[in-house]
Short mmCIF file of N, CA and C in Angstrom, two decimals:
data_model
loop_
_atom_site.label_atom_id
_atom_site.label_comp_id
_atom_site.label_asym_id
_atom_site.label_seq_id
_atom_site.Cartn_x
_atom_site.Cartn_y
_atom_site.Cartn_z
N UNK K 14 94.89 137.17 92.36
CA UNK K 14 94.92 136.39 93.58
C UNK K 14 93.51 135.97 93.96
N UNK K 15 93.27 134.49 94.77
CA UNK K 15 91.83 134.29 95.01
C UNK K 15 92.39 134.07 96.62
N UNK K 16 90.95 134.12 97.03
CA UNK K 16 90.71 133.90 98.70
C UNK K 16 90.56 132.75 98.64
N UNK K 17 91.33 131.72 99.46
CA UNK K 17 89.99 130.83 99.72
C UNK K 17 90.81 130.20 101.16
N UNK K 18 89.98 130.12 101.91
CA UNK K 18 89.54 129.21 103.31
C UNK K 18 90.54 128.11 103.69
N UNK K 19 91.26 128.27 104.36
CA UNK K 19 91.61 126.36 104.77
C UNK K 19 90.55 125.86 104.71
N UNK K 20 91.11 124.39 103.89
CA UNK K 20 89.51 123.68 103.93
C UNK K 20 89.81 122.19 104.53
N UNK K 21 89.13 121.08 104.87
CA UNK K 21 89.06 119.54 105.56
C UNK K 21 89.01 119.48 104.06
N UNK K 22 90.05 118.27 103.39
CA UNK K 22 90.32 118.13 102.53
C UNK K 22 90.24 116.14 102.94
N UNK K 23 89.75 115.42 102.51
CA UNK K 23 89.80 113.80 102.11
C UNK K 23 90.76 113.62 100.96
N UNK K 24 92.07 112.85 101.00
CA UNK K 24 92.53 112.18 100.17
C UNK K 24 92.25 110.92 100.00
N UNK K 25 91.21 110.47 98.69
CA UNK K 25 91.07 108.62 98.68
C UNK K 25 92.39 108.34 97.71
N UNK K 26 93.03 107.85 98.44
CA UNK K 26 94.14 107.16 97.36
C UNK K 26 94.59 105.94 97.33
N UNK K 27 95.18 104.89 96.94
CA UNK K 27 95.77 103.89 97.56
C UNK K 27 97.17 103.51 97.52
N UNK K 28 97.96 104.47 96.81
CA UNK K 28 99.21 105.02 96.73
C UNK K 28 99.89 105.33 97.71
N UNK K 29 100.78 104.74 98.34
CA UNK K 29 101.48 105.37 100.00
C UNK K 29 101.88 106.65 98.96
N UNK K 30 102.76 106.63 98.08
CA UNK K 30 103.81 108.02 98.01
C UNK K 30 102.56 108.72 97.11
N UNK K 31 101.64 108.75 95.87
CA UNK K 31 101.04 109.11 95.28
C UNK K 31 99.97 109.95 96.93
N UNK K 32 99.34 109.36 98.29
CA UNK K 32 98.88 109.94 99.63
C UNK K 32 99.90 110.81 99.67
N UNK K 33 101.28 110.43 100.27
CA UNK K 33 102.15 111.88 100.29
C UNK K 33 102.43 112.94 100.13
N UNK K 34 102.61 112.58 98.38
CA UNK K 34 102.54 114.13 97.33
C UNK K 34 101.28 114.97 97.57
N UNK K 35 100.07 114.33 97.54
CA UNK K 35 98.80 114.92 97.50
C UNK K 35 98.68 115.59 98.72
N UNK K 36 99.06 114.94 99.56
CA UNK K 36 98.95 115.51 101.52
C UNK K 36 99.68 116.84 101.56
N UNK K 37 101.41 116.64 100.67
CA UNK K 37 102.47 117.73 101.04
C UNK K 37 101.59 118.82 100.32
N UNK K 38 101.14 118.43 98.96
CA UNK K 38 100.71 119.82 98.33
C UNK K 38 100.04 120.40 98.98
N UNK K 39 98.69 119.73 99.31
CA UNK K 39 97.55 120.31 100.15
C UNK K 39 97.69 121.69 101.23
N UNK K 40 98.52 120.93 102.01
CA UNK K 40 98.79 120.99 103.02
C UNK K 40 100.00 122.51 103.07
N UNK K 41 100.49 122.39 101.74
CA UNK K 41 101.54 123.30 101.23
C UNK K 41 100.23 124.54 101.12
N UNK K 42 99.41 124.49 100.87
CA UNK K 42 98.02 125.45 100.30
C UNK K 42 97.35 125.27 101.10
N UNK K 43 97.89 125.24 102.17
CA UNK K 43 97.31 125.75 103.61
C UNK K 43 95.47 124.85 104.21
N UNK K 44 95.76 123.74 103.38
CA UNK K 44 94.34 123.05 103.57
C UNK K 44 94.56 121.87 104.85
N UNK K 45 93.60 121.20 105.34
CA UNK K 45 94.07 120.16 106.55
C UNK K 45 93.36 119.06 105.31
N UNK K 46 94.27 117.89 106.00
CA UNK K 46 94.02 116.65 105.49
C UNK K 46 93.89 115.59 105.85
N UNK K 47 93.00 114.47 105.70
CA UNK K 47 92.76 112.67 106.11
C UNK K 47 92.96 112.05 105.00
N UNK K 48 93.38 110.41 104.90
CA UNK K 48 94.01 110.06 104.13
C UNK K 48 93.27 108.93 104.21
N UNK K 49 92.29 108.60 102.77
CA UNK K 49 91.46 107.26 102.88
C UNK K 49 91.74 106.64 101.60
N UNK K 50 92.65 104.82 102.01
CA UNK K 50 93.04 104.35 100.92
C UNK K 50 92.32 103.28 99.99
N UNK K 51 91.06 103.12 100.00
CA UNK K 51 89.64 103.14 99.45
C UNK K 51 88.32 103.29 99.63
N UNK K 52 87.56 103.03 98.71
CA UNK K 52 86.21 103.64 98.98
C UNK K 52 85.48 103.42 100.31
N UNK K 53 85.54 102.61 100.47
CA UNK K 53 84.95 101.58 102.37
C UNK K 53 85.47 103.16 103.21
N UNK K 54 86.95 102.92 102.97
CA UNK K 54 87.52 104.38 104.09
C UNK K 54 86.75 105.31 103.97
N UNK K 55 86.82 105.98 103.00
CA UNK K 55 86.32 107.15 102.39
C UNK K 55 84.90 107.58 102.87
N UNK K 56 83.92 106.31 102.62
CA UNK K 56 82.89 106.44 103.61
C UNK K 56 82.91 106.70 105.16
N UNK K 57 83.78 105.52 105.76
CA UNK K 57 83.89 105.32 106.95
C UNK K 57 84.15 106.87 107.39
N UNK K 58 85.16 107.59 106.75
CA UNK K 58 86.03 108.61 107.42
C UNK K 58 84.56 109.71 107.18
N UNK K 59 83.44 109.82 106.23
CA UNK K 59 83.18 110.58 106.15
C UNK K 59 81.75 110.39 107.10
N UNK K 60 81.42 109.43 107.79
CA UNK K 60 80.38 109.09 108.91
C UNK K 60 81.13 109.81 109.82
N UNK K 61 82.52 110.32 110.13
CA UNK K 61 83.18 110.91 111.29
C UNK K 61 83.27 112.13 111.33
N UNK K 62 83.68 112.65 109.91
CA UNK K 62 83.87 113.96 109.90
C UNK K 62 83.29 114.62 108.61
N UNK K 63 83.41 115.99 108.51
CA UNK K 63 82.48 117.06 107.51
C UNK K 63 83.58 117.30 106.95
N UNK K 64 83.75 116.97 105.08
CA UNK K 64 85.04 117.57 104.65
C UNK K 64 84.24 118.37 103.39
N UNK K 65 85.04 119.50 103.14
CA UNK K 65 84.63 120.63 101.68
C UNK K 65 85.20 119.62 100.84
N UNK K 66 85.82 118.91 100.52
CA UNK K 66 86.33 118.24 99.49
C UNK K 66 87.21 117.17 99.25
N UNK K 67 86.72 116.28 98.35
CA UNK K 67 87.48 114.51 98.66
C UNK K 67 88.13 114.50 97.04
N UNK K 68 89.23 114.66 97.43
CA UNK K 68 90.24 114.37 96.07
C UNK K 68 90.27 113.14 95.73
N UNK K 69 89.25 112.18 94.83
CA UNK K 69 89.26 111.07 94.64
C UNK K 69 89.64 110.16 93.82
N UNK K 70 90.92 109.51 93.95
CA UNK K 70 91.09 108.44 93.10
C UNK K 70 90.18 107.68 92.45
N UNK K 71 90.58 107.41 90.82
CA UNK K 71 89.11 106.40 90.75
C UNK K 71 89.59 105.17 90.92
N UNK K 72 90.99 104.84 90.44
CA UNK K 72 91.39 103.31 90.66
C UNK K 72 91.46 102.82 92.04
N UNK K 73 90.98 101.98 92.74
CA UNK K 73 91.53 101.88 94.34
C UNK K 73 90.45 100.28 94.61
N UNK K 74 91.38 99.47 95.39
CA UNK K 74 91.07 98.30 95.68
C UNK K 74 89.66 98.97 96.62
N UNK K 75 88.91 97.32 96.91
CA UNK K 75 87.78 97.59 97.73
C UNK K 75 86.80 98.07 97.22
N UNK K 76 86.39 99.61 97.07
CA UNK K 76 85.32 100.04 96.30
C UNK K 76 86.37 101.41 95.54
N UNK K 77 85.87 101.10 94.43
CA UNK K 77 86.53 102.15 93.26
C UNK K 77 86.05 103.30 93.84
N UNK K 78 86.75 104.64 92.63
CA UNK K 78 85.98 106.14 93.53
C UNK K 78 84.72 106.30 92.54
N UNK K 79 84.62 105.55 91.55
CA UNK K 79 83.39 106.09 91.29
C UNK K 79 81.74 105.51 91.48
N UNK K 80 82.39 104.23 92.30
CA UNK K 80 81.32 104.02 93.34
C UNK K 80 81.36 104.51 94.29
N UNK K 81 82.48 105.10 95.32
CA UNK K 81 82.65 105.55 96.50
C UNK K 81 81.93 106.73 96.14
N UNK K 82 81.83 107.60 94.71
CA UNK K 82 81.31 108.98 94.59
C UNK K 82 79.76 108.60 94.71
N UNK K 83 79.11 107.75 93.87
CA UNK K 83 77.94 107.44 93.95
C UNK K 83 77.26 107.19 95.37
N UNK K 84 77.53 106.81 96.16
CA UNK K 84 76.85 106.56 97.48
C UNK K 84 77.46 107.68 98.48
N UNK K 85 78.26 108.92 98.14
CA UNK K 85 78.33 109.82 98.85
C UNK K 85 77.76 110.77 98.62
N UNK K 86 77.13 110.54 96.71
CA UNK K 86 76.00 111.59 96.59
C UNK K 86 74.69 111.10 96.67
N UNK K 87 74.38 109.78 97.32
CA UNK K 87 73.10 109.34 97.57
C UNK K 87 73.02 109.51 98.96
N UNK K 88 74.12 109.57 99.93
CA UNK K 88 73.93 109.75 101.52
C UNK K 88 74.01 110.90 101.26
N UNK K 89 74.70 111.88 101.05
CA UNK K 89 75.08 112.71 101.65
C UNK K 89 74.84 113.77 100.31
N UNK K 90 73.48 114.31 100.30
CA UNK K 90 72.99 114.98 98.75
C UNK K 90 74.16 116.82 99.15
N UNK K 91 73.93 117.26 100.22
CA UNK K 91 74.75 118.30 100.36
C UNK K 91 76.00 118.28 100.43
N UNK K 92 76.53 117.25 100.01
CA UNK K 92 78.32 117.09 100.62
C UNK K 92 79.35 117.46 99.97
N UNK K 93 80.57 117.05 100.08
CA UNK K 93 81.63 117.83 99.76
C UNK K 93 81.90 117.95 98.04
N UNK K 94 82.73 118.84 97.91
CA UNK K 94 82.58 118.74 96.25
C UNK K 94 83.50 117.27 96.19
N UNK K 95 83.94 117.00 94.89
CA UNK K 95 84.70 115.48 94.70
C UNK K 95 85.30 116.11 93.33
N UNK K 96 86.61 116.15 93.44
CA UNK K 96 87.67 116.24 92.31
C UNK K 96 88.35 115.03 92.05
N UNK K 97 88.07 114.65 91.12
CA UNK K 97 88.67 112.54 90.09
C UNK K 97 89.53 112.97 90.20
N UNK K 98 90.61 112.26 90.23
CA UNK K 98 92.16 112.05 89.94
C UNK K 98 92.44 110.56 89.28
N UNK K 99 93.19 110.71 88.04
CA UNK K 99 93.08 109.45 87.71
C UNK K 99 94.50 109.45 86.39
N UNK K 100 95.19 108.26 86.23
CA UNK K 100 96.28 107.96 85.09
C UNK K 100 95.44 107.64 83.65
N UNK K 101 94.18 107.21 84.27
CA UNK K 101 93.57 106.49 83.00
C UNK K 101 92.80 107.64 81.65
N UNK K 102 93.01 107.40 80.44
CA UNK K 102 92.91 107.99 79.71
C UNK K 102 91.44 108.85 79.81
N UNK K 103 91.52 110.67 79.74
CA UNK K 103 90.70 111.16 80.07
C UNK K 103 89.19 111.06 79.51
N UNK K 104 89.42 110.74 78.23
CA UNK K 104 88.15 110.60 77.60
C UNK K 104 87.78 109.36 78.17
N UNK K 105 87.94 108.66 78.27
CA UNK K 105 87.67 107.00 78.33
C UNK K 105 86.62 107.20 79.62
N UNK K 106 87.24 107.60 80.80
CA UNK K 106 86.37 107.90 82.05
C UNK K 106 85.82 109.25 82.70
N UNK K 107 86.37 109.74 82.07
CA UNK K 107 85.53 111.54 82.46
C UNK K 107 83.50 111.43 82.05
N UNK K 108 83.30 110.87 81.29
CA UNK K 108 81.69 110.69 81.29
C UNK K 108 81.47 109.78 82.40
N UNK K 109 81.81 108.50 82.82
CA UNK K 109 81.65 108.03 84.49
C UNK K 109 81.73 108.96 85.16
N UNK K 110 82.94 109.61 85.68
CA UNK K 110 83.20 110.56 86.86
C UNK K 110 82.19 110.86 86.78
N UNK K 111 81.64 112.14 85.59
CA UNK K 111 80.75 113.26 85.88
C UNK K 111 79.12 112.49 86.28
N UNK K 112 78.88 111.44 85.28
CA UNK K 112 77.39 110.30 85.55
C UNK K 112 77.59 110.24 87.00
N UNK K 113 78.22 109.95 88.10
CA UNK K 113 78.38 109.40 88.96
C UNK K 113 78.21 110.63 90.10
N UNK K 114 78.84 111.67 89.71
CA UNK K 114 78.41 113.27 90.56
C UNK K 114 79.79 113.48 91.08
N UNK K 115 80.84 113.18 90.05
CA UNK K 115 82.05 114.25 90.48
C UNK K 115 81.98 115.71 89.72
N UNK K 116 82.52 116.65 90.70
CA UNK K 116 82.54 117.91 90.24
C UNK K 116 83.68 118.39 89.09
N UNK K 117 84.64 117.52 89.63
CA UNK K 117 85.73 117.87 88.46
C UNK K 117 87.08 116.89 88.58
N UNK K 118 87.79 116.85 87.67
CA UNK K 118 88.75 116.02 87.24
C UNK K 118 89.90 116.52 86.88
N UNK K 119 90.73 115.89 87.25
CA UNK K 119 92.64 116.10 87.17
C UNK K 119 92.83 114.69 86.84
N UNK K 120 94.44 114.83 86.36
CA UNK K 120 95.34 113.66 85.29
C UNK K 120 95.76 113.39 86.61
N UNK K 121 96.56 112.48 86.50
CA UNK K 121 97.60 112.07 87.28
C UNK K 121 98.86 112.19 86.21
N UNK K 122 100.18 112.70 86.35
CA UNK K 122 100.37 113.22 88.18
C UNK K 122 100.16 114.13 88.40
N UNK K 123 99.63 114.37 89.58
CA UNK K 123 99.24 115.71 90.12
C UNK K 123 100.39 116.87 90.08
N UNK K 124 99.66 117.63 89.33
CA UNK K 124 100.58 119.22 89.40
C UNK K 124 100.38 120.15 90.82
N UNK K 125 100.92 120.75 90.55
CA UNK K 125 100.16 121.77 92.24
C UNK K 125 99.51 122.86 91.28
N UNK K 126 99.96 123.19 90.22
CA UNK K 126 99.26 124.42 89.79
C UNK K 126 97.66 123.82 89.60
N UNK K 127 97.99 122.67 88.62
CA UNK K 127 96.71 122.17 88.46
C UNK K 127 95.66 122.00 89.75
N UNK K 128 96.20 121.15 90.48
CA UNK K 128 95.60 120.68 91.72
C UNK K 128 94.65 121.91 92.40
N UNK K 129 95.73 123.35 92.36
CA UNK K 129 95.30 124.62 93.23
C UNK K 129 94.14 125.40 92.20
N UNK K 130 94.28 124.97 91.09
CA UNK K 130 93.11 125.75 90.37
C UNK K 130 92.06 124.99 90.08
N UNK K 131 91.86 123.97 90.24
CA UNK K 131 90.48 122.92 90.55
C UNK K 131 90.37 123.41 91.65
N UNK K 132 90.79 123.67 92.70
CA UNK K 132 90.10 123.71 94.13
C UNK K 132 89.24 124.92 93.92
N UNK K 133 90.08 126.30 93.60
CA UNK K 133 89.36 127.07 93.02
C UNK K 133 88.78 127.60 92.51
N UNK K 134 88.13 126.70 90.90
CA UNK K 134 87.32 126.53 90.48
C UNK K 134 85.89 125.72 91.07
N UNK K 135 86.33 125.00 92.14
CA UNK K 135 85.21 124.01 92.65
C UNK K 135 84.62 124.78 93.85
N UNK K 136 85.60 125.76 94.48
CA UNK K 136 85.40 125.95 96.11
C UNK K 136 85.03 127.63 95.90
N UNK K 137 84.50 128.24 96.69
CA UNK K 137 84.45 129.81 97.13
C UNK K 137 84.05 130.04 98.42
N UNK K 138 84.25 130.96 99.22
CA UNK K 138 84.22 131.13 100.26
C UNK K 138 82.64 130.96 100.81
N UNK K 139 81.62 131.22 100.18
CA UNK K 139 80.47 130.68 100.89
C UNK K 139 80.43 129.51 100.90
N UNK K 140 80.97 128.61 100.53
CA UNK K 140 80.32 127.18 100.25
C UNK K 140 81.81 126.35 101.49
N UNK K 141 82.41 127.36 101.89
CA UNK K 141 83.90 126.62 102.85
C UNK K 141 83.58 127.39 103.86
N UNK K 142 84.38 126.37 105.09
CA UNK K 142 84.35 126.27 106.16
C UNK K 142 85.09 127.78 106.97
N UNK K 143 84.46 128.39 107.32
CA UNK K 143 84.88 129.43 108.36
C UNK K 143 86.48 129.41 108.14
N UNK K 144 87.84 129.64 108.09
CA UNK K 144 88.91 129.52 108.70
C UNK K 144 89.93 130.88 108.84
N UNK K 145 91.20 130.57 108.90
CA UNK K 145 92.09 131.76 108.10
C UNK K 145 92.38 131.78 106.70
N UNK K 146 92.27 132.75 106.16
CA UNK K 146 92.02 133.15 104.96
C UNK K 146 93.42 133.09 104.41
N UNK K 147 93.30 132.70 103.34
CA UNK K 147 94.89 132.40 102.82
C UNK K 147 94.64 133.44 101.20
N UNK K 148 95.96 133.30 101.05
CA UNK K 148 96.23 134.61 99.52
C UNK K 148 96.89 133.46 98.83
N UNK K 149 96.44 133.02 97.32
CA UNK K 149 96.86 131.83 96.74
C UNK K 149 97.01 132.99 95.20
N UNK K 150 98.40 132.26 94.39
CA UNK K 150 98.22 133.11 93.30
C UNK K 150 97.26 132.01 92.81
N UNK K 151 97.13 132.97 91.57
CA UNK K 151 96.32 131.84 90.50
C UNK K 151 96.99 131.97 89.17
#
């Protein structure tokens, strides 16, 4: 079993039901969530609020996520971790993601097992937000 924190969780997606699934899981794993359906949002939402982690689509009208990742690790050098989510073939874009300063990467479609063991690989309790402590298997 791992500890980890409710955390402020960013969904960039541009998927109404693909936002859904990602929100129910989250949210199922005891995390809170905002829902930004491209990169412009993603910024915008993150001039408002402090999130541990932005589950980021890379495909998404407006500004892709792996420009949206790039200028959130040029504003914001301490900020949240960033887990890719993406359909597109892994080799093909996993060297972008990581060039760009994502921490880690998931397929689409999102699994929950998968989903819950990236968080926990990315997150530990010093680096998250104060909350109630949740018991997650692994």
């Amino acid at each position: 079993m791992t500890i980890i924190s409710a955390l402020n969780i960013l969904i960039a997606e541009d998927n109404p039901v693909n936002q859904k699934v990602a929100q129910l899981m989250l949210q199922r794993l005891g995390h809170r969530t905002d829902l930004a359906a491209n990169g412009q949002e993603v910024l915008r939402a993150m001039e408002n609020r402090s999130y541990d982690l932005v589950l980021m689509d890379i495909q998404m009208p407006k500004m892709d996520g792996i420009e949206a990742t790039k200028h959130i690790r040029s504003r914001w050098q301490q900020g949240p971790k960033i887990i890719a989510i993406t359909s597109f073939d892994p080799e093909f874009c996993r060297e972008q993601c990581f060039s760009a300063g994502v921490d880690d990467f998931i397929n689409k479609p999102i699994r929950m097992n998968e989903l819950d063991a990236a968080i926990d690989r990315n997150m530990s309790l010093s680096s998250s937000k104060s909350g109630p402590l949740l018991f997650q298997p692994i």
